Short mmCIF file of C-alpha atoms in Angstrom, two decimals:
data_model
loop_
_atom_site.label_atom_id
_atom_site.label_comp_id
_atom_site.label_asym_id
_atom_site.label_seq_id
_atom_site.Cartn_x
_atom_site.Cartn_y
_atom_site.Cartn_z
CA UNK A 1 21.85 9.18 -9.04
CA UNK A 2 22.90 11.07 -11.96
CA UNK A 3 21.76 14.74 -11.91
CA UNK A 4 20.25 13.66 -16.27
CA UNK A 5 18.30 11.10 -14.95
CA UNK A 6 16.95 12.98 -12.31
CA UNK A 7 15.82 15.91 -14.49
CA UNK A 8 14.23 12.97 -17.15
CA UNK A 9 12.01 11.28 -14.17
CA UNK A 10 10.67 14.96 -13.06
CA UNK A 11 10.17 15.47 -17.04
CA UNK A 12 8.07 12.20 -16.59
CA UNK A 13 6.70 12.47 -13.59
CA UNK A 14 3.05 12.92 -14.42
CA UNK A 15 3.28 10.23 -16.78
CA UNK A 16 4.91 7.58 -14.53
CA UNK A 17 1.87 8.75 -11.59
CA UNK A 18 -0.71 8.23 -14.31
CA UNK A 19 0.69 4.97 -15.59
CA UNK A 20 1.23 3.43 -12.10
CA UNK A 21 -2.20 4.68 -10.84
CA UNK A 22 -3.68 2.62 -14.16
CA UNK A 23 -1.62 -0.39 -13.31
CA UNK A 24 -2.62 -0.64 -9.51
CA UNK A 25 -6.44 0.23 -10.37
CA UNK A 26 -7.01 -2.62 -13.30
CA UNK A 27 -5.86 -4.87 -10.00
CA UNK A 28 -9.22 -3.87 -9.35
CA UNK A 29 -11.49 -6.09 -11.47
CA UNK A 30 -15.04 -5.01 -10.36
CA UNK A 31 -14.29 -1.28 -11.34
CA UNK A 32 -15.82 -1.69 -15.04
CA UNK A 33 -16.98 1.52 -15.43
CA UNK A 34 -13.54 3.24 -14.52
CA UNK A 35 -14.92 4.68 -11.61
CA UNK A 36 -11.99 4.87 -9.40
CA UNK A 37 -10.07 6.60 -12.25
CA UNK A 38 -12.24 8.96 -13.27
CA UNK A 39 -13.82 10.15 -10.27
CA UNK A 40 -11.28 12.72 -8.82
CA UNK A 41 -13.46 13.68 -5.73
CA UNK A 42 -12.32 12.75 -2.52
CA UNK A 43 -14.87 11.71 -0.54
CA UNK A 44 -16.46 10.45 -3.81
CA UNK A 45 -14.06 7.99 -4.34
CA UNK A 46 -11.44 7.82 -0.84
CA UNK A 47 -9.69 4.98 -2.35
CA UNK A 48 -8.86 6.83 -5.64
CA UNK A 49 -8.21 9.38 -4.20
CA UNK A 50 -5.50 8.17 -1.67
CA UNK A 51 -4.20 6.21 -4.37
CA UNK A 52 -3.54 9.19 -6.67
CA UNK A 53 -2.17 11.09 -3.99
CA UNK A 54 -0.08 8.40 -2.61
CA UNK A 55 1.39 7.68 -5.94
CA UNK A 56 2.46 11.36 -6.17
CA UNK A 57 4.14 11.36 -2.81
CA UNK A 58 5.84 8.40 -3.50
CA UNK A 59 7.37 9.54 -6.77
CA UNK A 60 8.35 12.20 -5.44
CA UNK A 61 10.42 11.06 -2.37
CA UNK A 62 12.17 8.77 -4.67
CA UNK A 63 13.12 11.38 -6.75
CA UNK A 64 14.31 13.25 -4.57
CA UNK A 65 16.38 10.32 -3.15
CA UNK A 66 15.10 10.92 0.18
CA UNK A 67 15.59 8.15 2.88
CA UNK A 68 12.23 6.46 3.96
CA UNK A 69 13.38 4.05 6.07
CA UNK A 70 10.74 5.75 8.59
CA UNK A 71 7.51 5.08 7.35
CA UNK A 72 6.22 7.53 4.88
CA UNK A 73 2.88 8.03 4.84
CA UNK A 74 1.82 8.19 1.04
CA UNK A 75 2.90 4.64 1.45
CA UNK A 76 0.77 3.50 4.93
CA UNK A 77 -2.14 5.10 3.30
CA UNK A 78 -2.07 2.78 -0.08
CA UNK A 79 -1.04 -0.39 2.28
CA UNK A 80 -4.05 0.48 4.78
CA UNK A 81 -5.96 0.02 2.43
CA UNK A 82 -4.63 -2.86 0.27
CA UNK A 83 -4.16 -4.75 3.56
CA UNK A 84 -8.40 -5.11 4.59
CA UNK A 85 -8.84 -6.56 0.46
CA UNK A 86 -8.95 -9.63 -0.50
CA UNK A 87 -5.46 -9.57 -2.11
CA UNK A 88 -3.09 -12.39 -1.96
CA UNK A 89 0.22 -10.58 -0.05
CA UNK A 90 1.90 -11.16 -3.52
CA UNK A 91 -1.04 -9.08 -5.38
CA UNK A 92 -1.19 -6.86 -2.67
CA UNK A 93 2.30 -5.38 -2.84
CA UNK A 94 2.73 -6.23 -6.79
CA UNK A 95 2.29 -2.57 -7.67
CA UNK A 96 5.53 -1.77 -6.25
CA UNK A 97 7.73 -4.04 -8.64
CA UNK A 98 5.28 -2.47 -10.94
CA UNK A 99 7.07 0.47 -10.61
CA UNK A 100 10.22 -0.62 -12.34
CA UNK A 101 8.33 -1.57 -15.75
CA UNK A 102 6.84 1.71 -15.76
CA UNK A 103 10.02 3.68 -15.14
CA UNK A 104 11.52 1.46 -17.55
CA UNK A 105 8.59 2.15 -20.62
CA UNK A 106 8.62 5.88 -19.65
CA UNK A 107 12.82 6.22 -19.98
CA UNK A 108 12.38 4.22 -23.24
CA UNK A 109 15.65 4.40 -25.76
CA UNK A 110 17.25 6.96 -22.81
CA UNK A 111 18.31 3.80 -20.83
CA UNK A 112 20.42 2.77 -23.93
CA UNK A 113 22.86 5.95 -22.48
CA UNK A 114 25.39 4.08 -20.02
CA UNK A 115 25.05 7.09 -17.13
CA UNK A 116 21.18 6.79 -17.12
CA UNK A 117 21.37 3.20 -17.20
CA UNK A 118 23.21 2.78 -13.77
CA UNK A 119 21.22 5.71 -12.36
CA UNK A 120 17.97 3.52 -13.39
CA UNK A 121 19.71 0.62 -11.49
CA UNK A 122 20.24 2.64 -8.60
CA UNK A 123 16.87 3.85 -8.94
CA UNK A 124 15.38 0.03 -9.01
CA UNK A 125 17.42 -0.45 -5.68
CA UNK A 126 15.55 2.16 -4.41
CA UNK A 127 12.03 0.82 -5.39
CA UNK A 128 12.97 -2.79 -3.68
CA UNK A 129 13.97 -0.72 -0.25
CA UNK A 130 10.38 0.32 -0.75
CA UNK A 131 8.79 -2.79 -1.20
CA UNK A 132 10.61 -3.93 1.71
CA UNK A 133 9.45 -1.10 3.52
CA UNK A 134 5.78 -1.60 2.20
CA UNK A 135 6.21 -5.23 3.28
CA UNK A 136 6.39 -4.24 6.94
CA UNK A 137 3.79 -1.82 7.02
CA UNK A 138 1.17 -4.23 5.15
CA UNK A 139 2.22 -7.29 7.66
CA UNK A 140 1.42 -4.62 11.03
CA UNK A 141 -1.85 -3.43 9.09
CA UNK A 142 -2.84 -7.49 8.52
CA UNK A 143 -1.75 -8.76 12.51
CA UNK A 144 -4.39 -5.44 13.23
CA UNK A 145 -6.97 -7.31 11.29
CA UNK A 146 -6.72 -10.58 12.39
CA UNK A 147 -6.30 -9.31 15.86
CA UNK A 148 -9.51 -7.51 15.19
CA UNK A 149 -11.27 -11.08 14.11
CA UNK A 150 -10.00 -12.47 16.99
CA UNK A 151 -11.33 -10.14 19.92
CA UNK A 152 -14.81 -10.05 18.01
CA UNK A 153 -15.00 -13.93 17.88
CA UNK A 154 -14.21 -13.81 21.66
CA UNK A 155 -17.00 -11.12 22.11
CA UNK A 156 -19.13 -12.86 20.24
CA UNK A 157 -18.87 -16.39 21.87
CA UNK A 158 -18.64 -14.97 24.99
CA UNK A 159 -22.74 -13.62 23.91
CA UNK A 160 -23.82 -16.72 22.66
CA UNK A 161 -22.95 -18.48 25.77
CA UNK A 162 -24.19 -16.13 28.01
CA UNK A 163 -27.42 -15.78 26.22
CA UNK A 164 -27.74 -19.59 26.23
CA UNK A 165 -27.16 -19.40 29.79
CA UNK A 166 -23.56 -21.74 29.73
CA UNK A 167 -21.82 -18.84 31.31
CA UNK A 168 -22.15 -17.18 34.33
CA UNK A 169 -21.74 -13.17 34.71
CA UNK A 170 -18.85 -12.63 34.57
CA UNK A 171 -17.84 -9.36 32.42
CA UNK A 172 -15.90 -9.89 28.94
CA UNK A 173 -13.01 -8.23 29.78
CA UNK A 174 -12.45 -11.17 32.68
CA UNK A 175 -13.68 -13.47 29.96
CA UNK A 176 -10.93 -12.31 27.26
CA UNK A 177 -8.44 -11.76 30.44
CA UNK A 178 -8.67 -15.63 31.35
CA UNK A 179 -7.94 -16.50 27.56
CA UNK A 180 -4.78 -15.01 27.42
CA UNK A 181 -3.46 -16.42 31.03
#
């Protein structure tokens, strides 16, 4: 990326965060009062919070052009907790591609300069390796769940039908053991 552009996104960094953290939150249509916007206190608002500072960290390692091919956590954090919502997968990851509109509003007439223009394309390249990247993390978060839902409806049978007196005693790890034979 061009060294230009690079000096223009860290002149617009604090707009871009604020932008994308607006974008992601209206995705949240019972938040009426603003709530998760406004309140800035941790353990006041957690998922505000690890929004805002997710965004942040995410800005900045693709600034910086750094790899994250390994998982970087700014990005696990937001996907934890987009994965337990009630999101479509599309809505759920939509405020990555997000990304690109923002960048694009925030550069504004700059991207009319042919260096800044390819370093923006370069940049977007960047943003779907992320998404991609997202992708995997939010499908290992969402097998966790369902795995979750599974072993409780297996605890949970395995309780009715003991307390209805269908099963004999045998202990629910032999129960969930003979399931999986």
């Amino acid at each position: 990326m061009d060294i230009k552009f690079n000096e223009i996104l860290k002149e617009k960094k604090f707009d871009i965060s604020k932008r994308w953290l607006e974008v992601i939150l209206a995705s949240y249509p019972n938040d009426k009062s603003g709530f998760l916007m406004n309140q800035q206190d941790r353990f006041a608002n957690p998922i505000g919070y690890t929004f805002s500072t997710g965004i942040d960290g995410i800005i900045e390692v693709l600034v910086k052009g750094e790899d994250f091919s390994e998982s970087i956590s700014f990005l696990e954090d937001i996907i934890k907790v987009r994965a337990i919502q009630d999101f479509s997968p599309a809505k759920a990851m939509a405020f990555i591609f997000q990304l690109k509109t923002i960048v694009r509003e925030a550069l504004g007439k700059e991207i009319g300069q042919n260096q800044i223009y390819i370093s923006l394309l370069e940049f977007e390249s960047k943003i779907d390796d992320l998404a991609l990247t997202a992708f995997d993390i939010y499908v290992k978060y969402r097998e966790q769940i369902y795995e979750l839902r599974t072993d409780e409806l297996k605890r949970m049978t395995f309780t009715l039908l003991k307390k209805a007196n269908l099963m004999s005693e045998i202990p629910v790890q032999e129960f969930e053991h003979k399931d999986q034979k």
